[in-house]
Amino acid sequence: MSDKAILEINGQKHEFPLITGTENEVAIDVKALRGSTGGVITLDPGYKNTGSCESAITFLDGEKGILRYRGYSIEELADKADFLEVAYLLIFGELPTAEQLDKFHADIKANSVVDDDIKKIIDAFPKAAHPMGVLSSLTSALTAFNPSSVNVDSEEDMYNAIVRILGKFPVLVAWAMRKKQGLPLDYGDDSLGYVENVLKMMFKSPNKEYEQNEILVNALDKLLILHADHEQNCSTSTVRITGSSHAGLFVSLAAGISALWGPLHGGANQAVLEMLEAIKEDGGDTKKYMAKAKDKNDPFRLMGFGHRVYKNFDPRAKIIKVAADEVLSDLGVEDPILDIAKGLEKEALEDQYFVDRKLYPNVDFYSGIIYRAMGIPVEMFTVMFALGRLPGWIAQWKEMRLRKEPIGRPRQLYTGETLRSFTPIKKR
Ligand code: CMC
């Protein structure tokens, strides 16, 4: 392959270098485009063809259904690693030794208490507040209680901010849920593993000891690993672009949480369950909803189907589908919602509309089913996604900072009015 791309504008040729990644993906380096062409830009709404950065964290091949963190396949990590090991791998680039992991966990635990005044902020939210909004606000508010976290130039402060947020975020997640349920805002137990502690903080009832259930611990561990990073998706790009202005880690994460909230992104897991409930309430007629999804005059989309990048299958969905079956059978759950989900999945996979557009079930089609079986309220599903994505966001923010990337500032093609003169209000 040639090492340059040639662009011809008005008979004039402009050359741009081609850059090849370690997995042989090729990009045209257009950094010099405006300068050499006298102001021409590329236009790519939704960035379907635009790389915003070089990154060494996650490799994804949507055609082949490949997902790897730092070179390790998602299948192997989900099978052999635990969430904290994966978090370390994403953030620091290598799998930790036992000592490195112990130190990392000890540093996180040493930072797992949040200022008690955070409870006053939680109290000020109405009980009906969506926990994603609460989580985003509280994550941002943490900056006020940890001012050194905005010092983005010191590697030591950066490390401290990382272990702080990994320690405090699960507390905020648990409190966002417990507040809605009218339960006391307690802490977990530092003698437990990271994921066991999350479950205890979420589910401990005030008058009983909390008993760990290994099935739930394993299922949550796997779900968090599968969600831990996904290269330059909407929320991750938001975290990177926010941090590119040298904003601190916590506020960059808060921006990412807001981006994740939407139903086309992380909010899809909540939307899937709500859709399945609605179909059940409407008599369980999956064919009717398949027809709605295909009708171009109907805004309804089959939630949990399709993906911007995966156009073959979502490798995370394959793993989670097996985990969902295990969890439901181990817990002895019989759920009519599951039958509706299985019916929809079968019909969609055989339907020409979905086949032609390469629309397959994505990770969120199954994750909500597991969360529901675990007793997690629907509104918390996207919060659980955020808990899993946290190490990925941190790794991407850190990479962006260490590479000293420039501030993110896209261009636009202006299509508004050209210069016109002002008409006084009485004459309009
Ligand atoms: N149901 C029905 N039709 C669909 C769907 C769907 N879920 N998804 C895409 N299409 C159709 C769409 O109407 C379009 O048809 P046509 O070519 O005839 O106009 C075609 O497929 C391509 O769709 P698109 O919107 O251009 O594709 P995209 O890459 O911009 O969007 C998506 C990807 C995930 C936003 C979209 O598939 C979708 O809205 N899915 C439902 C929401 C969902 O499950 N999101 C979770 C994504 S996985 C979690 C995460 O990583 O955030």
Short mmCIF file of C-alpha atoms and ligand atoms in Angstrom, two decimals:
data_model
loop_
_atom_site.label_atom_id
_atom_site.label_comp_id
_atom_site.label_asym_id
_atom_site.label_seq_id
_atom_site.Cartn_x
_atom_site.Cartn_y
_atom_site.Cartn_z
CA MET A 1 0.00 0.00 0.00
CA SER A 2 1.17 3.52 -0.77
CA ASP A 3 2.18 5.60 2.24
CA LYS A 4 0.25 8.68 1.19
CA ALA A 5 -3.22 9.78 0.16
CA ILE A 6 -3.70 12.34 -2.59
CA LEU A 7 -6.60 14.77 -2.57
CA GLU A 8 -7.37 16.84 -5.64
CA ILE A 9 -9.24 20.12 -5.17
CA ASN A 10 -9.77 22.45 -8.16
CA GLY A 11 -7.06 20.63 -10.10
CA GLN A 12 -4.51 21.03 -7.31
CA LYS A 13 -3.10 17.91 -5.68
CA HIS A 14 -2.45 17.74 -1.95
CA GLU A 15 -0.60 14.84 -0.32
CA PHE A 16 -1.28 13.50 3.15
CA PRO A 17 0.66 10.78 4.98
CA LEU A 18 -1.01 7.47 5.83
CA ILE A 19 -0.47 6.23 9.37
CA THR A 20 -0.75 2.51 10.20
CA GLY A 21 -1.67 1.27 13.67
CA THR A 22 -0.29 -1.88 15.32
CA GLU A 23 -3.31 -3.86 14.08
CA ASN A 24 -2.75 -2.54 10.52
CA GLU A 25 -5.62 -0.08 10.62
CA VAL A 26 -4.88 2.83 8.29
CA ALA A 27 -5.62 6.51 8.87
CA ILE A 28 -5.09 9.54 6.65
CA ASP A 29 -3.25 12.16 8.67
CA VAL A 30 -5.12 15.36 7.78
CA LYS A 31 -3.43 17.59 10.36
CA ALA A 32 -2.03 19.75 7.54
CA LEU A 33 -5.29 19.88 5.55
CA ARG A 34 -6.45 23.43 6.35
CA GLY A 35 -2.99 24.87 6.02
CA SER A 36 -2.20 23.30 2.66
CA THR A 37 -5.64 23.80 1.09
CA GLY A 38 -6.31 27.34 2.32
CA GLY A 39 -9.03 26.42 4.83
CA VAL A 40 -10.78 23.29 3.53
CA ILE A 41 -12.00 21.01 6.34
CA THR A 42 -13.44 17.50 6.53
CA LEU A 43 -17.11 17.12 7.48
CA ASP A 44 -18.13 13.97 9.34
CA PRO A 45 -21.17 14.36 11.65
CA GLY A 46 -21.20 11.61 14.26
CA TYR A 47 -17.48 11.03 13.52
CA LYS A 48 -18.23 7.79 11.67
CA ASN A 49 -14.94 8.08 9.75
CA THR A 50 -12.90 10.28 12.02
CA GLY A 51 -10.24 9.21 14.49
CA SER A 52 -9.92 11.73 17.33
CA CYS A 53 -6.67 10.34 18.79
CA GLU A 54 -4.09 7.58 18.76
CA SER A 55 -4.63 5.20 21.67
CA ALA A 56 -2.89 2.11 23.03
CA ILE A 57 -5.68 1.00 25.40
CA THR A 58 -8.44 -0.87 23.59
CA PHE A 59 -8.55 -2.56 20.19
CA LEU A 60 -11.90 -3.18 18.60
CA ASP A 61 -12.67 -4.75 15.21
CA GLY A 62 -16.38 -4.37 14.62
CA GLU A 63 -16.45 -6.54 11.50
CA LYS A 64 -14.74 -9.49 13.18
CA GLY A 65 -16.30 -8.96 16.62
CA ILE A 66 -12.94 -8.51 18.36
CA LEU A 67 -12.49 -6.58 21.62
CA ARG A 68 -9.15 -6.47 23.44
CA TYR A 69 -7.90 -4.45 26.40
CA ARG A 70 -4.15 -3.74 26.15
CA GLY A 71 -3.84 -6.74 23.78
CA TYR A 72 -5.73 -9.26 25.94
CA SER A 73 -8.97 -10.67 24.49
CA ILE A 74 -12.19 -9.82 26.32
CA GLU A 75 -13.04 -13.53 26.36
CA GLU A 76 -9.84 -14.40 28.25
CA LEU A 77 -10.13 -11.46 30.64
CA ALA A 78 -13.78 -12.24 31.45
CA ASP A 79 -12.82 -15.83 32.12
CA LYS A 80 -9.56 -15.43 34.05
CA ALA A 81 -9.22 -11.95 35.53
CA ASP A 82 -11.17 -10.02 38.14
CA PHE A 83 -12.45 -6.47 37.74
CA LEU A 84 -9.73 -4.81 39.80
CA GLU A 85 -6.98 -6.56 37.81
CA VAL A 86 -8.64 -5.38 34.60
CA ALA A 87 -8.89 -1.84 36.00
CA TYR A 88 -5.16 -1.90 36.76
CA LEU A 89 -4.40 -3.29 33.30
CA LEU A 90 -6.40 -0.55 31.58
CA ILE A 91 -5.01 2.30 33.67
CA PHE A 92 -1.34 1.27 33.90
CA GLY A 93 -0.93 -0.81 30.71
CA GLU A 94 0.17 -4.17 32.15
CA LEU A 95 -1.40 -6.90 34.26
CA PRO A 96 -0.39 -6.31 37.91
CA THR A 97 1.81 -8.63 39.95
CA ALA A 98 0.21 -9.82 43.21
CA GLU A 99 2.10 -7.09 45.11
CA GLN A 100 1.12 -4.34 42.69
CA LEU A 101 -2.51 -5.40 42.91
CA ASP A 102 -2.40 -5.52 46.73
CA LYS A 103 -0.93 -2.02 46.87
CA PHE A 104 -3.45 -0.70 44.36
CA HIS A 105 -6.35 -2.19 46.34
CA ALA A 106 -4.91 -0.92 49.65
CA ASP A 107 -4.62 2.61 48.19
CA ILE A 108 -8.20 2.44 46.94
CA LYS A 109 -9.48 1.23 50.32
CA ALA A 110 -7.53 3.99 52.09
CA ASN A 111 -9.60 6.45 50.01
CA SER A 112 -13.00 4.82 50.22
CA VAL A 113 -14.56 7.22 52.74
CA VAL A 114 -16.40 10.23 51.34
CA ASP A 115 -16.85 13.48 53.22
CA ASP A 116 -20.01 13.25 55.32
CA ASP A 117 -21.20 16.58 53.88
CA ILE A 118 -21.84 14.74 50.59
CA LYS A 119 -24.90 13.32 52.38
CA LYS A 120 -26.31 16.86 52.63
CA ILE A 121 -26.06 17.20 48.86
CA ILE A 122 -27.82 13.85 48.39
CA ASP A 123 -30.52 14.96 50.83
CA ALA A 124 -31.20 18.04 48.71
CA PHE A 125 -32.20 15.92 45.68
CA PRO A 126 -35.85 14.94 45.33
CA LYS A 127 -36.34 11.21 45.92
CA ALA A 128 -37.56 10.85 42.33
CA ALA A 129 -34.23 12.13 40.94
CA HIS A 130 -32.68 9.77 38.40
CA PRO A 131 -29.57 8.20 39.98
CA MET A 132 -27.47 9.03 36.88
CA GLY A 133 -28.08 12.74 37.46
CA VAL A 134 -27.28 12.30 41.15
CA LEU A 135 -24.10 10.36 40.34
CA SER A 136 -22.89 12.93 37.82
CA SER A 137 -23.48 15.79 40.29
CA LEU A 138 -21.82 13.99 43.20
CA THR A 139 -18.81 13.00 41.11
CA SER A 140 -18.38 16.63 40.12
CA ALA A 141 -18.89 17.73 43.74
CA LEU A 142 -16.05 15.46 44.89
CA THR A 143 -13.65 18.02 43.40
CA ALA A 144 -14.69 20.53 46.06
CA PHE A 145 -13.76 18.03 48.77
CA ASN A 146 -10.50 16.96 47.08
CA PRO A 147 -9.04 20.16 45.57
CA SER A 148 -5.67 18.64 44.61
CA SER A 149 -7.45 16.39 42.10
CA VAL A 150 -7.52 19.30 39.64
CA ASN A 151 -3.74 19.39 39.50
CA VAL A 152 -3.41 17.59 36.20
CA ASP A 153 0.31 18.23 35.76
CA SER A 154 1.57 16.20 38.72
CA GLU A 155 1.74 12.41 38.23
CA GLU A 156 1.50 11.94 42.00
CA ASP A 157 -1.69 13.97 42.25
CA MET A 158 -3.00 12.13 39.20
CA TYR A 159 -2.38 8.77 40.93
CA ASN A 160 -4.05 10.04 44.10
CA ALA A 161 -7.07 11.25 42.12
CA ILE A 162 -7.32 7.83 40.43
CA VAL A 163 -7.32 5.76 43.65
CA ARG A 164 -9.62 8.30 45.30
CA ILE A 165 -12.29 8.04 42.65
CA LEU A 166 -12.00 4.24 42.47
CA GLY A 167 -12.53 4.19 46.26
CA LYS A 168 -15.32 6.75 46.48
CA PHE A 169 -17.31 6.03 43.30
CA PRO A 170 -18.82 2.72 44.56
CA VAL A 171 -19.93 4.55 47.71
CA LEU A 172 -21.71 7.17 45.58
CA VAL A 173 -23.26 4.42 43.43
CA ALA A 174 -24.60 2.61 46.51
CA TRP A 175 -25.83 5.83 48.13
CA ALA A 176 -27.60 6.97 44.95
CA MET A 177 -29.60 3.74 45.09
CA ARG A 178 -30.12 3.59 48.87
CA LYS A 179 -31.36 7.18 49.04
CA LYS A 180 -34.14 6.32 46.60
CA GLN A 181 -35.03 3.29 48.70
CA GLY A 182 -35.00 5.20 52.00
CA LEU A 183 -32.13 3.09 53.36
CA PRO A 184 -29.28 4.43 55.56
CA LEU A 185 -26.20 5.66 53.70
CA ASP A 186 -23.64 3.24 55.13
CA TYR A 187 -20.15 2.12 54.22
CA GLY A 188 -19.07 -1.35 53.16
CA ASP A 189 -16.28 -3.45 54.56
CA ASP A 190 -12.61 -3.00 53.71
CA SER A 191 -11.85 -6.67 54.33
CA LEU A 192 -13.88 -7.59 51.23
CA GLY A 193 -12.90 -7.70 47.57
CA TYR A 194 -13.85 -4.67 45.44
CA VAL A 195 -16.94 -6.25 43.88
CA GLU A 196 -18.09 -7.99 47.09
CA ASN A 197 -17.86 -4.63 48.81
CA VAL A 198 -19.97 -2.97 46.10
CA LEU A 199 -22.70 -5.58 46.58
CA LYS A 200 -22.62 -5.24 50.36
CA MET A 201 -22.82 -1.44 50.18
CA MET A 202 -25.78 -1.65 47.82
CA PHE A 203 -27.79 -4.39 49.45
CA LYS A 204 -26.99 -4.55 53.17
CA SER A 205 -30.20 -4.18 55.12
CA PRO A 206 -29.95 -2.19 58.37
CA ASN A 207 -31.07 -5.03 60.62
CA LYS A 208 -29.29 -8.06 59.08
CA GLU A 209 -25.82 -9.26 58.26
CA TYR A 210 -25.20 -9.24 54.51
CA GLU A 211 -24.48 -12.69 53.08
CA GLN A 212 -22.40 -12.79 49.91
CA ASN A 213 -23.74 -14.85 47.03
CA GLU A 214 -20.88 -16.13 44.87
CA ILE A 215 -23.11 -16.34 41.78
CA LEU A 216 -23.93 -12.64 42.04
CA VAL A 217 -20.32 -11.70 42.78
CA ASN A 218 -19.11 -13.56 39.68
CA ALA A 219 -21.88 -12.20 37.47
CA LEU A 220 -21.24 -8.60 38.55
CA ASP A 221 -17.48 -9.03 38.20
CA LYS A 222 -17.97 -10.25 34.63
CA LEU A 223 -20.43 -7.49 33.76
CA LEU A 224 -18.07 -4.81 35.05
CA ILE A 225 -15.14 -6.29 33.07
CA LEU A 226 -17.21 -6.37 29.87
CA HIS A 227 -18.14 -2.70 30.30
CA ALA A 228 -14.70 -1.51 31.43
CA ASP A 229 -13.61 0.14 28.17
CA HIS A 230 -14.78 0.48 24.60
CA GLU A 231 -12.35 2.90 22.93
CA GLN A 232 -13.66 6.26 21.66
CA ASN A 233 -17.41 5.90 22.32
CA CYS A 234 -19.63 8.89 23.16
CA SER A 235 -18.93 9.07 26.92
CA THR A 236 -15.21 8.30 26.61
CA SER A 237 -14.78 10.93 23.91
CA THR A 238 -16.62 13.31 26.25
CA VAL A 239 -14.22 12.50 29.11
CA ARG A 240 -11.19 13.03 26.84
CA ILE A 241 -12.46 16.24 25.30
CA THR A 242 -13.45 17.67 28.71
CA GLY A 243 -10.03 16.77 30.11
CA SER A 244 -8.32 18.24 27.06
CA SER A 245 -9.10 21.72 28.45
CA HIS A 246 -7.02 20.62 31.50
CA ALA A 247 -10.17 20.20 33.58
CA GLY A 248 -9.64 17.79 36.49
CA LEU A 249 -10.36 14.07 36.51
CA PHE A 250 -13.58 14.13 38.55
CA VAL A 251 -15.35 16.77 36.47
CA SER A 252 -14.23 15.06 33.24
CA LEU A 253 -15.77 11.85 34.59
CA ALA A 254 -18.96 13.72 35.56
CA ALA A 255 -19.26 14.89 31.93
CA GLY A 256 -18.78 11.28 30.77
CA ILE A 257 -21.50 10.07 33.14
CA SER A 258 -23.92 12.59 31.61
CA ALA A 259 -23.05 11.41 28.11
CA LEU A 260 -23.52 7.79 29.14
CA TRP A 261 -27.01 8.51 30.47
CA GLY A 262 -28.66 8.80 27.03
CA PRO A 263 -30.73 5.85 25.71
CA LEU A 264 -28.61 5.51 22.57
CA HIS A 265 -25.56 4.85 24.75
CA GLY A 266 -25.46 3.52 28.34
CA GLY A 267 -29.13 4.30 28.94
CA ALA A 268 -29.98 1.49 26.54
CA ASN A 269 -29.90 -1.15 29.29
CA GLN A 270 -32.70 0.66 31.14
CA ALA A 271 -34.51 1.26 27.85
CA VAL A 272 -34.32 -2.48 26.97
CA LEU A 273 -36.02 -3.51 30.19
CA GLU A 274 -38.67 -0.78 29.85
CA MET A 275 -39.30 -1.92 26.27
CA LEU A 276 -39.65 -5.57 27.35
CA GLU A 277 -42.03 -4.53 30.17
CA ALA A 278 -44.09 -2.48 27.71
CA ILE A 279 -44.33 -5.44 25.31
CA LYS A 280 -45.42 -7.69 28.19
CA GLU A 281 -48.08 -5.17 29.30
CA ASP A 282 -49.28 -4.95 25.70
CA GLY A 283 -49.97 -8.70 25.55
CA GLY A 284 -46.47 -9.96 24.63
CA ASP A 285 -46.91 -9.56 20.86
CA THR A 286 -43.26 -9.35 19.73
CA LYS A 287 -44.23 -9.32 16.04
CA LYS A 288 -46.08 -6.03 16.53
CA TYR A 289 -42.92 -4.45 17.96
CA MET A 290 -40.73 -5.92 15.23
CA ALA A 291 -43.03 -4.22 12.70
CA LYS A 292 -42.82 -0.92 14.60
CA ALA A 293 -39.01 -1.11 14.63
CA LYS A 294 -38.95 -1.52 10.84
CA ASP A 295 -41.54 1.19 10.13
CA LYS A 296 -39.68 4.33 9.03
CA ASN A 297 -42.63 6.50 10.12
CA ASP A 298 -42.42 5.14 13.65
CA PRO A 299 -39.58 6.45 15.86
CA PHE A 300 -39.53 3.16 17.83
CA ARG A 301 -36.24 1.28 17.71
CA LEU A 302 -35.58 -2.17 19.08
CA MET A 303 -33.50 -1.21 22.10
CA GLY A 304 -30.47 -3.42 22.69
CA PHE A 305 -30.02 -4.03 18.95
CA GLY A 306 -27.44 -2.52 16.66
CA HIS A 307 -24.12 -0.92 17.36
CA ARG A 308 -22.12 1.88 15.78
CA VAL A 309 -19.03 -0.29 15.51
CA TYR A 310 -20.05 -3.96 15.73
CA LYS A 311 -21.53 -4.94 12.41
CA ASN A 312 -21.24 -8.70 12.86
CA PHE A 313 -21.78 -9.51 16.51
CA ASP A 314 -20.99 -7.87 19.83
CA PRO A 315 -18.42 -10.15 21.54
CA ARG A 316 -19.55 -8.84 24.93
CA ALA A 317 -23.12 -9.93 24.18
CA LYS A 318 -21.93 -13.50 23.48
CA ILE A 319 -20.22 -13.72 26.89
CA ILE A 320 -23.02 -12.05 28.78
CA LYS A 321 -25.70 -14.20 27.18
CA VAL A 322 -24.05 -17.29 28.69
CA ALA A 323 -23.68 -15.51 32.05
CA ALA A 324 -27.37 -14.49 31.96
CA ASP A 325 -28.43 -18.10 31.44
CA GLU A 326 -26.18 -19.24 34.32
CA VAL A 327 -27.37 -16.57 36.73
CA LEU A 328 -31.05 -17.13 35.99
CA SER A 329 -30.80 -20.88 36.33
CA ASP A 330 -28.57 -20.72 39.44
CA LEU A 331 -30.96 -18.31 41.10
CA GLY A 332 -33.95 -20.28 39.88
CA VAL A 333 -35.47 -17.18 38.27
CA GLU A 334 -38.39 -17.69 35.93
CA ASP A 335 -39.16 -14.41 34.29
CA PRO A 336 -41.74 -13.82 31.53
CA ILE A 337 -39.61 -10.86 30.42
CA LEU A 338 -36.88 -13.34 29.52
CA ASP A 339 -39.21 -15.27 27.22
CA ILE A 340 -40.11 -12.02 25.45
CA ALA A 341 -36.41 -11.18 25.12
CA LYS A 342 -35.63 -14.61 23.66
CA GLY A 343 -38.57 -14.31 21.23
CA LEU A 344 -37.46 -10.88 20.02
CA GLU A 345 -33.87 -12.00 19.65
CA LYS A 346 -34.85 -15.02 17.52
CA GLU A 347 -37.18 -13.00 15.30
CA ALA A 348 -34.70 -10.19 14.77
CA LEU A 349 -31.83 -12.51 13.92
CA GLU A 350 -33.98 -14.13 11.21
CA ASP A 351 -35.52 -10.91 9.88
CA GLN A 352 -34.25 -9.49 6.58
CA TYR A 353 -34.42 -5.85 7.79
CA PHE A 354 -32.12 -6.63 10.72
CA VAL A 355 -29.88 -8.97 8.68
CA ASP A 356 -29.45 -6.37 5.89
CA ARG A 357 -28.51 -3.65 8.38
CA LYS A 358 -26.29 -5.97 10.42
CA LEU A 359 -28.25 -5.32 13.59
CA TYR A 360 -27.40 -7.82 16.34
CA PRO A 361 -28.15 -7.87 20.06
CA ASN A 362 -25.61 -5.73 21.91
CA VAL A 363 -24.28 -6.12 25.47
CA ASP A 364 -27.16 -4.10 26.88
CA PHE A 365 -29.77 -6.47 25.56
CA TYR A 366 -28.68 -9.01 28.19
CA SER A 367 -27.11 -6.95 30.99
CA GLY A 368 -30.46 -5.58 32.18
CA ILE A 369 -31.84 -9.09 32.47
CA ILE A 370 -29.01 -10.04 34.85
CA TYR A 371 -29.28 -6.81 36.84
CA ARG A 372 -33.00 -7.40 37.27
CA ALA A 373 -32.38 -10.96 38.50
CA MET A 374 -29.85 -9.53 40.99
CA GLY A 375 -32.52 -7.23 42.42
CA ILE A 376 -31.04 -4.01 41.05
CA PRO A 377 -33.75 -1.42 40.22
CA VAL A 378 -34.12 -0.51 36.54
CA GLU A 379 -33.06 3.12 37.05
CA MET A 380 -29.73 1.86 38.45
CA PHE A 381 -28.80 -0.14 35.35
CA THR A 382 -26.93 2.70 33.66
CA VAL A 383 -25.26 3.54 36.98
CA MET A 384 -23.89 -0.03 37.00
CA PHE A 385 -22.59 0.56 33.46
CA ALA A 386 -20.84 3.71 34.75
CA LEU A 387 -19.26 1.72 37.60
CA GLY A 388 -17.86 -0.72 35.05
CA ARG A 389 -16.72 2.00 32.62
CA LEU A 390 -14.91 3.99 35.33
CA PRO A 391 -11.44 2.40 34.81
CA GLY A 392 -11.75 2.85 31.04
CA TRP A 393 -12.61 6.54 31.38
CA ILE A 394 -9.71 6.99 33.82
CA ALA A 395 -7.27 5.18 31.51
CA GLN A 396 -8.36 7.28 28.52
CA TRP A 397 -8.19 10.55 30.46
CA LYS A 398 -4.71 9.64 31.78
CA GLU A 399 -3.47 8.68 28.31
CA MET A 400 -4.80 11.95 26.89
CA ARG A 401 -3.01 13.93 29.63
CA LEU A 402 0.31 12.05 29.41
CA ARG A 403 0.37 12.42 25.62
CA LYS A 404 -0.20 16.15 26.11
CA GLU A 405 -2.98 16.14 23.52
CA PRO A 406 -4.17 19.57 22.34
CA ILE A 407 -7.53 20.94 23.43
CA GLY A 408 -10.37 19.27 21.52
CA ARG A 409 -12.02 21.83 19.32
CA PRO A 410 -13.77 20.59 16.16
CA ARG A 411 -14.45 22.86 13.18
CA GLN A 412 -17.84 23.37 11.53
CA LEU A 413 -19.25 24.20 8.12
CA TYR A 414 -21.32 27.37 8.61
CA THR A 415 -24.69 27.22 6.80
CA GLY A 416 -26.45 30.24 8.38
CA GLU A 417 -27.21 33.74 7.10
CA THR A 418 -24.42 35.77 5.53
CA LEU A 419 -23.80 39.35 6.72
CA ARG A 420 -27.01 41.42 7.00
CA SER A 421 -27.77 44.74 8.62
CA PHE A 422 -29.63 45.17 11.90
CA THR A 423 -33.32 46.15 11.77
CA PRO A 424 -34.50 48.25 14.77
CA ILE A 425 -37.22 46.48 16.80
CA LYS A 426 -40.01 48.90 15.76
CA LYS A 427 -39.37 48.15 12.10
CA ARG A 428 -39.43 44.32 12.36
N1 CMC B 1 -33.98 -0.84 15.65
C1 CMC B 1 -34.43 -0.63 14.40
N2 CMC B 1 -33.68 -0.11 13.40
C2 CMC B 1 -32.42 0.21 13.68
C3 CMC B 1 -31.88 0.03 14.98
C4 CMC B 1 -32.71 -0.54 15.97
N3 CMC B 1 -32.26 -0.74 17.21
N4 CMC B 1 -30.59 0.43 14.98
C5 CMC B 1 -30.33 0.88 13.75
N5 CMC B 1 -31.43 0.74 12.96
C6 CMC B 1 -31.53 1.04 11.52
C7 CMC B 1 -31.65 2.53 11.28
O1 CMC B 1 -33.00 2.94 11.24
C8 CMC B 1 -30.96 2.67 9.94
O2 CMC B 1 -31.84 2.20 8.95
P1 CMC B 1 -31.82 2.86 7.45
O3 CMC B 1 -30.45 2.55 6.92
O4 CMC B 1 -32.92 2.17 6.73
O5 CMC B 1 -32.06 4.33 7.66
C9 CMC B 1 -29.81 1.65 10.02
O6 CMC B 1 -30.29 0.64 10.93
C10 CMC B 1 -28.49 2.21 10.52
O7 CMC B 1 -28.76 2.89 11.76
P2 CMC B 1 -27.91 4.13 12.31
O8 CMC B 1 -28.73 4.85 13.32
O9 CMC B 1 -27.36 4.89 11.15
O10 CMC B 1 -26.69 3.39 13.00
P3 CMC B 1 -25.72 4.05 14.02
O11 CMC B 1 -24.44 3.32 13.90
O12 CMC B 1 -25.69 5.53 13.86
O13 CMC B 1 -26.43 3.77 15.43
C11 CMC B 1 -27.05 2.77 17.49
C12 CMC B 1 -26.03 2.79 16.33
C13 CMC B 1 -26.51 1.87 18.61
C14 CMC B 1 -27.22 4.18 18.06
C15 CMC B 1 -28.40 2.23 16.95
O14 CMC B 1 -28.22 0.93 16.43
C16 CMC B 1 -29.50 2.23 18.01
O15 CMC B 1 -30.17 3.24 18.19
N6 CMC B 1 -29.70 1.08 18.73
C17 CMC B 1 -30.65 1.03 19.82
C18 CMC B 1 -30.03 1.63 21.08
C19 CMC B 1 -29.02 0.72 21.73
O16 CMC B 1 -29.24 -0.48 21.92
N7 CMC B 1 -27.87 1.32 22.12
C20 CMC B 1 -26.83 0.59 22.87
C21 CMC B 1 -25.55 0.50 22.15
S1 CMC B 1 -24.43 -0.66 22.98
C22 CMC B 1 -24.00 0.15 24.42
C23 CMC B 1 -22.99 1.18 24.19
O17 CMC B 1 -21.84 0.81 23.82
O18 CMC B 1 -23.28 2.36 24.41
#
